Amino acid sequence: MQAIELAATISPQGHIDLDLPETLRGSFGQPARVLLLLDAPAPAAAAPRTVAERRAALRKALAAAAAAGVFADIEDPVAWQRAERADRPLPGRDA
C-alpha cells in the first residue's frame, strides 16, 4: 500500500476535485481506498436576532441572488410560482 496526501476540493455537486501527480498516471483505472479528512469549517456568523437584522439579512441574500442571475430564466414569475406550488404525487405513494 502506498499513502499520498493531496489537496482536494469538494464541489457543490458533491464531486471531489483533485490533481494526481504525474508519478501516479500508471495507477489510473486501479482500485484505491480514499480517506477524506475535512478541515475545520470557518465559524458561522451569528444568526440575526431582531426583526430588523432578519430583514436586512434577507435583503442582502435576495440582492446576491439577483446579482448572480439565479432567477433570470424565469419568464413569468406568477406561472412559475403556481407550478412550484402545484400538488404532486408523493414519492413512493400511489396517486
PDB file of N, CA and C in Angstrom:
ATOM      1  N   MET A   1       0.853  -1.174   0.000  1.00  0.00           N
ATOM      2  CA  MET A   1       0.000   0.000   0.000  1.00  0.00           C
ATOM      3  C   MET A   1       0.892   1.226   0.000  1.00  0.00           C
ATOM      4  N   GLN A   2       0.473   2.224  -0.753  1.00  0.00           N
ATOM      5  CA  GLN A   2       1.191   3.487  -0.822  1.00  0.00           C
ATOM      6  C   GLN A   2       0.240   4.575  -0.333  1.00  0.00           C
ATOM      7  N   ALA A   3       0.702   5.466   0.520  1.00  0.00           N
ATOM      8  CA  ALA A   3      -0.123   6.566   1.012  1.00  0.00           C
ATOM      9  C   ALA A   3       0.418   7.879   0.469  1.00  0.00           C
ATOM     10  N   ILE A   4      -0.474   8.706  -0.041  1.00  0.00           N
ATOM     11  CA  ILE A   4      -0.084  10.035  -0.501  1.00  0.00           C
ATOM     12  C   ILE A   4      -1.092  11.032   0.062  1.00  0.00           C
ATOM     13  N   GLU A   5      -0.681  12.275   0.164  1.00  0.00           N
ATOM     14  CA  GLU A   5      -1.588  13.326   0.625  1.00  0.00           C
ATOM     15  C   GLU A   5      -1.728  14.353  -0.487  1.00  0.00           C
ATOM     16  N   LEU A   6      -2.973  14.667  -0.832  1.00  0.00           N
ATOM     17  CA  LEU A   6      -3.265  15.637  -1.876  1.00  0.00           C
ATOM     18  C   LEU A   6      -4.290  16.632  -1.355  1.00  0.00           C
ATOM     19  N   ALA A   7      -4.205  17.860  -1.810  1.00  0.00           N
ATOM     20  CA  ALA A   7      -5.248  18.832  -1.505  1.00  0.00           C
ATOM     21  C   ALA A   7      -6.411  18.561  -2.448  1.00  0.00           C
ATOM     22  N   ALA A   8      -7.619  18.673  -1.945  1.00  0.00           N
ATOM     23  CA  ALA A   8      -8.804  18.415  -2.755  1.00  0.00           C
ATOM     24  C   ALA A   8      -9.866  19.451  -2.445  1.00  0.00           C
ATOM     25  N   THR A   9     -10.794  19.597  -3.379  1.00  0.00           N
ATOM     26  CA  THR A   9     -11.922  20.499  -3.201  1.00  0.00           C
ATOM     27  C   THR A   9     -13.202  19.712  -3.449  1.00  0.00           C
ATOM     28  N   ILE A  10     -14.178  19.877  -2.573  1.00  0.00           N
ATOM     29  CA  ILE A  10     -15.474  19.235  -2.770  1.00  0.00           C
ATOM     30  C   ILE A  10     -16.367  20.247  -3.472  1.00  0.00           C
ATOM     31  N   SER A  11     -16.840  19.887  -4.658  1.00  0.00           N
ATOM     32  CA  SER A  11     -17.671  20.800  -5.451  1.00  0.00           C
ATOM     33  C   SER A  11     -19.071  20.876  -4.849  1.00  0.00           C
ATOM     34  N   PRO A  12     -19.849  21.896  -5.213  1.00  0.00           N
ATOM     35  CA  PRO A  12     -21.230  21.991  -4.732  1.00  0.00           C
ATOM     36  C   PRO A  12     -22.079  20.782  -5.129  1.00  0.00           C
ATOM     37  N   GLN A  13     -21.679  20.076  -6.206  1.00  0.00           N
ATOM     38  CA  GLN A  13     -22.419  18.887  -6.641  1.00  0.00           C
ATOM     39  C   GLN A  13     -21.980  17.634  -5.884  1.00  0.00           C
ATOM     40  N   GLY A  14     -20.973  17.752  -5.007  1.00  0.00           N
ATOM     41  CA  GLY A  14     -20.519  16.614  -4.221  1.00  0.00           C
ATOM     42  C   GLY A  14     -19.379  15.837  -4.836  1.00  0.00           C
ATOM     43  N   HIS A  15     -18.765  16.358  -5.897  1.00  0.00           N
ATOM     44  CA  HIS A  15     -17.620  15.689  -6.506  1.00  0.00           C
ATOM     45  C   HIS A  15     -16.338  16.145  -5.825  1.00  0.00           C
ATOM     46  N   ILE A  16     -15.381  15.253  -5.743  1.00  0.00           N
ATOM     47  CA  ILE A  16     -14.080  15.604  -5.176  1.00  0.00           C
ATOM     48  C   ILE A  16     -13.135  15.877  -6.334  1.00  0.00           C
ATOM     49  N   ASP A  17     -12.635  17.110  -6.400  1.00  0.00           N
ATOM     50  CA  ASP A  17     -11.733  17.523  -7.467  1.00  0.00           C
ATOM     51  C   ASP A  17     -10.307  17.544  -6.927  1.00  0.00           C
ATOM     52  N   LEU A  18      -9.423  16.800  -7.582  1.00  0.00           N
ATOM     53  CA  LEU A  18      -8.016  16.812  -7.199  1.00  0.00           C
ATOM     54  C   LEU A  18      -7.159  16.511  -8.409  1.00  0.00           C
ATOM     55  N   ASP A  19      -5.906  16.895  -8.333  1.00  0.00           N
ATOM     56  CA  ASP A  19      -4.956  16.617  -9.403  1.00  0.00           C
ATOM     57  C   ASP A  19      -3.957  15.583  -8.907  1.00  0.00           C
ATOM     58  N   LEU A  20      -3.925  14.449  -9.578  1.00  0.00           N
ATOM     59  CA  LEU A  20      -2.953  13.422  -9.211  1.00  0.00           C
ATOM     60  C   LEU A  20      -1.601  13.781  -9.817  1.00  0.00           C
ATOM     61  N   PRO A  21      -0.525  13.541  -9.079  1.00  0.00           N
ATOM     62  CA  PRO A  21       0.794  13.830  -9.641  1.00  0.00           C
ATOM     63  C   PRO A  21       1.100  12.912 -10.820  1.00  0.00           C
ATOM     64  N   GLU A  22       1.968  13.375 -11.688  1.00  0.00           N
ATOM     65  CA  GLU A  22       2.348  12.627 -12.896  1.00  0.00           C
ATOM     66  C   GLU A  22       2.864  11.229 -12.545  1.00  0.00           C
ATOM     67  N   THR A  23       3.488  11.080 -11.397  1.00  0.00           N
ATOM     68  CA  THR A  23       4.040   9.776 -10.997  1.00  0.00           C
ATOM     69  C   THR A  23       2.958   8.724 -10.781  1.00  0.00           C
ATOM     70  N   LEU A  24       1.706   9.143 -10.621  1.00  0.00           N
ATOM     71  CA  LEU A  24       0.618   8.184 -10.392  1.00  0.00           C
ATOM     72  C   LEU A  24      -0.192   7.888 -11.649  1.00  0.00           C
ATOM     73  N   ARG A  25       0.199   8.428 -12.789  1.00  0.00           N
ATOM     74  CA  ARG A  25      -0.569   8.218 -14.026  1.00  0.00           C
ATOM     75  C   ARG A  25      -0.690   6.729 -14.350  1.00  0.00           C
ATOM     76  N   GLY A  26       0.298   5.931 -14.005  1.00  0.00           N
ATOM     77  CA  GLY A  26       0.253   4.494 -14.268  1.00  0.00           C
ATOM     78  C   GLY A  26      -0.767   3.767 -13.409  1.00  0.00           C
ATOM     79  N   SER A  27      -1.271   4.428 -12.372  1.00  0.00           N
ATOM     80  CA  SER A  27      -2.252   3.813 -11.478  1.00  0.00           C
ATOM     81  C   SER A  27      -3.688   4.081 -11.898  1.00  0.00           C
ATOM     82  N   PHE A  28      -3.893   4.872 -12.958  1.00  0.00           N
ATOM     83  CA  PHE A  28      -5.253   5.163 -13.401  1.00  0.00           C
ATOM     84  C   PHE A  28      -5.970   3.858 -13.717  1.00  0.00           C
ATOM     85  N   GLY A  29      -7.219   3.756 -13.303  1.00  0.00           N
ATOM     86  CA  GLY A  29      -8.010   2.556 -13.553  1.00  0.00           C
ATOM     87  C   GLY A  29      -7.849   1.505 -12.472  1.00  0.00           C
ATOM     88  N   GLN A  30      -6.963   1.715 -11.524  1.00  0.00           N
ATOM     89  CA  GLN A  30      -6.739   0.762 -10.441  1.00  0.00           C
ATOM     90  C   GLN A  30      -7.633   1.113  -9.253  1.00  0.00           C
ATOM     91  N   PRO A  31      -8.083   0.122  -8.490  1.00  0.00           N
ATOM     92  CA  PRO A  31      -8.876   0.430  -7.294  1.00  0.00           C
ATOM     93  C   PRO A  31      -8.020   1.186  -6.278  1.00  0.00           C
ATOM     94  N   ALA A  32      -8.659   2.041  -5.518  1.00  0.00           N
ATOM     95  CA  ALA A  32      -7.960   2.801  -4.484  1.00  0.00           C
ATOM     96  C   ALA A  32      -8.903   3.018  -3.313  1.00  0.00           C
ATOM     97  N   ARG A  33      -8.343   3.106  -2.136  1.00  0.00           N
ATOM     98  CA  ARG A  33      -9.117   3.465  -0.954  1.00  0.00           C
ATOM     99  C   ARG A  33      -8.861   4.941  -0.693  1.00  0.00           C
ATOM    100  N   VAL A  34      -9.904   5.642  -0.271  1.00  0.00           N
ATOM    101  CA  VAL A  34      -9.783   7.078  -0.033  1.00  0.00           C
ATOM    102  C   VAL A  34     -10.200   7.385   1.396  1.00  0.00           C
ATOM    103  N   LEU A  35      -9.377   8.145   2.079  1.00  0.00           N
ATOM    104  CA  LEU A  35      -9.703   8.638   3.412  1.00  0.00           C
ATOM    105  C   LEU A  35      -9.863  10.143   3.281  1.00  0.00           C
ATOM    106  N   LEU A  36     -11.040  10.642   3.595  1.00  0.00           N
ATOM    107  CA  LEU A  36     -11.332  12.060   3.445  1.00  0.00           C
ATOM    108  C   LEU A  36     -11.286  12.713   4.823  1.00  0.00           C
ATOM    109  N   LEU A  37     -10.382  13.657   4.994  1.00  0.00           N
ATOM    110  CA  LEU A  37     -10.271  14.407   6.239  1.00  0.00           C
ATOM    111  C   LEU A  37     -10.679  15.842   5.947  1.00  0.00           C
ATOM    112  N   LEU A  38     -11.753  16.290   6.561  1.00  0.00           N
ATOM    113  CA  LEU A  38     -12.245  17.641   6.321  1.00  0.00           C
ATOM    114  C   LEU A  38     -11.577  18.616   7.276  1.00  0.00           C
ATOM    115  N   ASP A  39     -11.125  19.747   6.726  1.00  0.00           N
ATOM    116  CA  ASP A  39     -10.582  20.799   7.565  1.00  0.00           C
ATOM    117  C   ASP A  39     -11.718  21.370   8.404  1.00  0.00           C
ATOM    118  N   ALA A  40     -11.374  21.945   9.545  1.00  0.00           N
ATOM    119  CA  ALA A  40     -12.389  22.547  10.404  1.00  0.00           C
ATOM    120  C   ALA A  40     -13.081  23.680   9.648  1.00  0.00           C
ATOM    121  N   PRO A  41     -14.401  23.701   9.668  1.00  0.00           N
ATOM    122  CA  PRO A  41     -15.109  24.767   8.954  1.00  0.00           C
ATOM    123  C   PRO A  41     -14.883  26.116   9.627  1.00  0.00           C
ATOM    124  N   ALA A  42     -14.999  27.159   8.835  1.00  0.00           N
ATOM    125  CA  ALA A  42     -14.899  28.504   9.392  1.00  0.00           C
ATOM    126  C   ALA A  42     -16.091  28.737  10.299  1.00  0.00           C
ATOM    127  N   PRO A  43     -15.907  29.466  11.366  1.00  0.00           N
ATOM    128  CA  PRO A  43     -17.046  29.709  12.260  1.00  0.00           C
ATOM    129  C   PRO A  43     -18.162  30.452  11.524  1.00  0.00           C
ATOM    130  N   ALA A  44     -19.366  30.000  11.749  1.00  0.00           N
ATOM    131  CA  ALA A  44     -20.524  30.618  11.098  1.00  0.00           C
ATOM    132  C   ALA A  44     -20.853  31.944  11.767  1.00  0.00           C
ATOM    133  N   ALA A  45     -21.353  32.845  10.976  1.00  0.00           N
ATOM    134  CA  ALA A  45     -21.782  34.128  11.531  1.00  0.00           C
ATOM    135  C   ALA A  45     -23.006  33.899  12.415  1.00  0.00           C
ATOM    136  N   ALA A  46     -23.130  34.719  13.418  1.00  0.00           N
ATOM    137  CA  ALA A  46     -24.275  34.596  14.320  1.00  0.00           C
ATOM    138  C   ALA A  46     -25.562  34.881  13.542  1.00  0.00           C
ATOM    139  N   ALA A  47     -26.589  34.116  13.837  1.00  0.00           N
ATOM    140  CA  ALA A  47     -27.880  34.300  13.175  1.00  0.00           C
ATOM    141  C   ALA A  47     -28.484  35.642  13.595  1.00  0.00           C
ATOM    142  N   PRO A  48     -29.129  36.322  12.653  1.00  0.00           N
ATOM    143  CA  PRO A  48     -29.771  37.599  13.012  1.00  0.00           C
ATOM    144  C   PRO A  48     -30.828  37.360  14.093  1.00  0.00           C
ATOM    145  N   ARG A  49     -30.922  38.266  15.037  1.00  0.00           N
ATOM    146  CA  ARG A  49     -31.839  38.060  16.161  1.00  0.00           C
ATOM    147  C   ARG A  49     -33.061  38.966  16.091  1.00  0.00           C
ATOM    148  N   THR A  50     -32.884  40.180  15.729  1.00  0.00           N
ATOM    149  CA  THR A  50     -34.031  41.089  15.718  1.00  0.00           C
ATOM    150  C   THR A  50     -34.719  41.035  14.359  1.00  0.00           C
ATOM    151  N   VAL A  51     -35.939  41.549  14.315  1.00  0.00           N
ATOM    152  CA  VAL A  51     -36.682  41.591  13.058  1.00  0.00           C
ATOM    153  C   VAL A  51     -35.912  42.424  12.038  1.00  0.00           C
ATOM    154  N   ALA A  52     -35.360  43.544  12.474  1.00  0.00           N
ATOM    155  CA  ALA A  52     -34.598  44.409  11.557  1.00  0.00           C
ATOM    156  C   ALA A  52     -33.372  43.688  11.010  1.00  0.00           C
ATOM    157  N   GLU A  53     -32.674  42.927  11.858  1.00  0.00           N
ATOM    158  CA  GLU A  53     -31.499  42.158  11.398  1.00  0.00           C
ATOM    159  C   GLU A  53     -31.913  41.082  10.404  1.00  0.00           C
ATOM    160  N   ARG A  54     -33.034  40.403  10.685  1.00  0.00           N
ATOM    161  CA  ARG A  54     -33.513  39.355   9.769  1.00  0.00           C
ATOM    162  C   ARG A  54     -33.904  39.955   8.429  1.00  0.00           C
ATOM    163  N   ARG A  55     -34.575  41.102   8.459  1.00  0.00           N
ATOM    164  CA  ARG A  55     -34.963  41.762   7.206  1.00  0.00           C
ATOM    165  C   ARG A  55     -33.732  42.177   6.408  1.00  0.00           C
ATOM    166  N   ALA A  56     -32.734  42.726   7.095  1.00  0.00           N
ATOM    167  CA  ALA A  56     -31.506  43.151   6.417  1.00  0.00           C
ATOM    168  C   ALA A  56     -30.789  41.949   5.810  1.00  0.00           C
ATOM    169  N   ALA A  57     -30.748  40.832   6.543  1.00  0.00           N
ATOM    170  CA  ALA A  57     -30.094  39.620   6.034  1.00  0.00           C
ATOM    171  C   ALA A  57     -30.841  39.080   4.820  1.00  0.00           C
ATOM    172  N   LEU A  58     -32.171  39.112   4.866  1.00  0.00           N
ATOM    173  CA  LEU A  58     -32.975  38.650   3.728  1.00  0.00           C
ATOM    174  C   LEU A  58     -32.766  39.553   2.523  1.00  0.00           C
ATOM    175  N   ARG A  59     -32.756  40.876   2.739  1.00  0.00           N
ATOM    176  CA  ARG A  59     -32.496  41.811   1.643  1.00  0.00           C
ATOM    177  C   ARG A  59     -31.141  41.533   1.002  1.00  0.00           C
ATOM    178  N   LYS A  60     -30.132  41.303   1.829  1.00  0.00           N
ATOM    179  CA  LYS A  60     -28.779  41.032   1.329  1.00  0.00           C
ATOM    180  C   LYS A  60     -28.752  39.729   0.524  1.00  0.00           C
ATOM    181  N   ALA A  61     -29.420  38.681   1.030  1.00  0.00           N
ATOM    182  CA  ALA A  61     -29.447  37.396   0.325  1.00  0.00           C
ATOM    183  C   ALA A  61     -30.180  37.508  -1.009  1.00  0.00           C
ATOM    184  N   LEU A  62     -31.300  38.223  -1.024  1.00  0.00           N
ATOM    185  CA  LEU A  62     -32.045  38.394  -2.270  1.00  0.00           C
ATOM    186  C   LEU A  62     -31.269  39.231  -3.276  1.00  0.00           C
ATOM    187  N   ALA A  63     -30.556  40.248  -2.796  1.00  0.00           N
ATOM    188  CA  ALA A  63     -29.739  41.055  -3.699  1.00  0.00           C
ATOM    189  C   ALA A  63     -28.615  40.224  -4.307  1.00  0.00           C
ATOM    190  N   ALA A  64     -28.014  39.348  -3.499  1.00  0.00           N
ATOM    191  CA  ALA A  64     -26.946  38.472  -4.008  1.00  0.00           C
ATOM    192  C   ALA A  64     -27.501  37.494  -5.045  1.00  0.00           C
ATOM    193  N   ALA A  65     -28.700  36.950  -4.790  1.00  0.00           N
ATOM    194  CA  ALA A  65     -29.319  36.025  -5.743  1.00  0.00           C
ATOM    195  C   ALA A  65     -29.651  36.751  -7.046  1.00  0.00           C
ATOM    196  N   ALA A  66     -30.151  37.974  -6.938  1.00  0.00           N
ATOM    197  CA  ALA A  66     -30.474  38.751  -8.141  1.00  0.00           C
ATOM    198  C   ALA A  66     -29.205  39.087  -8.917  1.00  0.00           C
ATOM    199  N   ALA A  67     -28.147  39.468  -8.209  1.00  0.00           N
ATOM    200  CA  ALA A  67     -26.886  39.807  -8.876  1.00  0.00           C
ATOM    201  C   ALA A  67     -26.283  38.591  -9.574  1.00  0.00           C
ATOM    202  N   ALA A  68     -26.503  37.399  -9.022  1.00  0.00           N
ATOM    203  CA  ALA A  68     -25.971  36.175  -9.616  1.00  0.00           C
ATOM    204  C   ALA A  68     -26.846  35.677 -10.762  1.00  0.00           C
ATOM    205  N   GLY A  69     -28.009  36.289 -10.953  1.00  0.00           N
ATOM    206  CA  GLY A  69     -28.895  35.879 -12.040  1.00  0.00           C
ATOM    207  C   GLY A  69     -29.600  34.563 -11.776  1.00  0.00           C
ATOM    208  N   VAL A  70     -29.809  34.229 -10.509  1.00  0.00           N
ATOM    209  CA  VAL A  70     -30.419  32.953 -10.144  1.00  0.00           C
ATOM    210  C   VAL A  70     -31.806  32.785 -10.759  1.00  0.00           C
ATOM    211  N   PHE A  71     -32.566  33.863 -10.825  1.00  0.00           N
ATOM    212  CA  PHE A  71     -33.942  33.774 -11.314  1.00  0.00           C
ATOM    213  C   PHE A  71     -34.098  34.327 -12.726  1.00  0.00           C
ATOM    214  N   ALA A  72     -33.009  34.550 -13.418  1.00  0.00           N
ATOM    215  CA  ALA A  72     -33.041  35.204 -14.735  1.00  0.00           C
ATOM    216  C   ALA A  72     -33.814  34.402 -15.782  1.00  0.00           C
ATOM    217  N   ASP A  73     -33.862  33.080 -15.653  1.00  0.00           N
ATOM    218  CA  ASP A  73     -34.523  32.267 -16.673  1.00  0.00           C
ATOM    219  C   ASP A  73     -36.029  32.129 -16.447  1.00  0.00           C
ATOM    220  N   ILE A  74     -36.550  32.729 -15.383  1.00  0.00           N
ATOM    221  CA  ILE A  74     -37.987  32.665 -15.106  1.00  0.00           C
ATOM    222  C   ILE A  74     -38.666  33.807 -15.850  1.00  0.00           C
ATOM    223  N   GLU A  75     -39.407  33.464 -16.905  1.00  0.00           N
ATOM    224  CA  GLU A  75     -40.051  34.490 -17.732  1.00  0.00           C
ATOM    225  C   GLU A  75     -41.317  35.042 -17.087  1.00  0.00           C
ATOM    226  N   ASP A  76     -42.125  34.166 -16.492  1.00  0.00           N
ATOM    227  CA  ASP A  76     -43.376  34.584 -15.877  1.00  0.00           C
ATOM    228  C   ASP A  76     -43.366  34.137 -14.416  1.00  0.00           C
ATOM    229  N   PRO A  77     -43.040  35.027 -13.484  1.00  0.00           N
ATOM    230  CA  PRO A  77     -42.935  34.640 -12.078  1.00  0.00           C
ATOM    231  C   PRO A  77     -44.219  34.057 -11.506  1.00  0.00           C
ATOM    232  N   VAL A  78     -45.367  34.565 -11.925  1.00  0.00           N
ATOM    233  CA  VAL A  78     -46.645  34.065 -11.401  1.00  0.00           C
ATOM    234  C   VAL A  78     -46.864  32.622 -11.852  1.00  0.00           C
ATOM    235  N   ALA A  79     -46.631  32.333 -13.126  1.00  0.00           N
ATOM    236  CA  ALA A  79     -46.787  30.960 -13.631  1.00  0.00           C
ATOM    237  C   ALA A  79     -45.781  30.033 -12.964  1.00  0.00           C
ATOM    238  N   TRP A  80     -44.564  30.516 -12.768  1.00  0.00           N
ATOM    239  CA  TRP A  80     -43.534  29.699 -12.110  1.00  0.00           C
ATOM    240  C   TRP A  80     -43.960  29.353 -10.694  1.00  0.00           C
ATOM    241  N   GLN A  81     -44.487  30.348  -9.967  1.00  0.00           N
ATOM    242  CA  GLN A  81     -44.910  30.115  -8.587  1.00  0.00           C
ATOM    243  C   GLN A  81     -46.072  29.124  -8.534  1.00  0.00           C
ATOM    244  N   ARG A  82     -47.019  29.254  -9.450  1.00  0.00           N
ATOM    245  CA  ARG A  82     -48.142  28.300  -9.485  1.00  0.00           C
ATOM    246  C   ARG A  82     -47.635  26.882  -9.731  1.00  0.00           C
ATOM    247  N   ALA A  83     -46.695  26.733 -10.664  1.00  0.00           N
ATOM    248  CA  ALA A  83     -46.149  25.406 -10.966  1.00  0.00           C
ATOM    249  C   ALA A  83     -45.404  24.844  -9.757  1.00  0.00           C
ATOM    250  N   GLU A  84     -44.669  25.693  -9.034  1.00  0.00           N
ATOM    251  CA  GLU A  84     -43.930  25.238  -7.859  1.00  0.00           C
ATOM    252  C   GLU A  84     -44.869  24.790  -6.743  1.00  0.00           C
ATOM    253  N   ARG A  85     -46.014  25.448  -6.628  1.00  0.00           N
ATOM    254  CA  ARG A  85     -46.946  25.135  -5.552  1.00  0.00           C
ATOM    255  C   ARG A  85     -47.947  24.043  -5.920  1.00  0.00           C
ATOM    256  N   ALA A  86     -47.955  23.609  -7.164  1.00  0.00           N
ATOM    257  CA  ALA A  86     -48.912  22.590  -7.603  1.00  0.00           C
ATOM    258  C   ALA A  86     -48.684  21.296  -6.828  1.00  0.00           C
ATOM    259  N   ASP A  87     -49.786  20.647  -6.481  1.00  0.00           N
ATOM    260  CA  ASP A  87     -49.685  19.368  -5.786  1.00  0.00           C
ATOM    261  C   ASP A  87     -49.106  18.327  -6.727  1.00  0.00           C
ATOM    262  N   ARG A  88     -48.183  17.565  -6.198  1.00  0.00           N
ATOM    263  CA  ARG A  88     -47.583  16.480  -6.973  1.00  0.00           C
ATOM    264  C   ARG A  88     -47.757  15.180  -6.195  1.00  0.00           C
ATOM    265  N   PRO A  89     -47.748  14.044  -6.897  1.00  0.00           N
ATOM    266  CA  PRO A  89     -47.798  12.771  -6.184  1.00  0.00           C
ATOM    267  C   PRO A  89     -46.549  12.629  -5.316  1.00  0.00           C
ATOM    268  N   LEU A  90     -46.712  12.143  -4.135  1.00  0.00           N
ATOM    269  CA  LEU A  90     -45.574  11.957  -3.244  1.00  0.00           C
ATOM    270  C   LEU A  90     -44.787  10.721  -3.652  1.00  0.00           C
ATOM    271  N   PRO A  91     -43.459  10.773  -3.557  1.00  0.00           N
ATOM    272  CA  PRO A  91     -42.645   9.611  -3.933  1.00  0.00           C
ATOM    273  C   PRO A  91     -43.018   8.388  -3.091  1.00  0.00           C
ATOM    274  N   GLY A  92     -43.108   7.245  -3.724  1.00  0.00           N
ATOM    275  CA  GLY A  92     -43.390   6.006  -3.021  1.00  0.00           C
ATOM    276  C   GLY A  92     -44.849   5.794  -2.698  1.00  0.00           C
ATOM    277  N   ARG A  93     -45.718   6.674  -3.173  1.00  0.00           N
ATOM    278  CA  ARG A  93     -47.155   6.520  -2.896  1.00  0.00           C
ATOM    279  C   ARG A  93     -47.915   6.458  -4.202  1.00  0.00           C
ATOM    280  N   ASP A  94     -48.985   5.670  -4.218  1.00  0.00           N
ATOM    281  CA  ASP A  94     -49.812   5.578  -5.409  1.00  0.00           C
ATOM    282  C   ASP A  94     -50.660   6.838  -5.507  1.00  0.00           C
ATOM    283  N   ALA A  95     -50.828   7.310  -6.716  1.00  0.00           N
ATOM    284  CA  ALA A  95     -51.606   8.547  -6.927  1.00  0.00           C
ATOM    285  C   ALA A  95     -53.080   8.333  -6.729  1.00  0.00           C
TER     286      ALA A  95
END
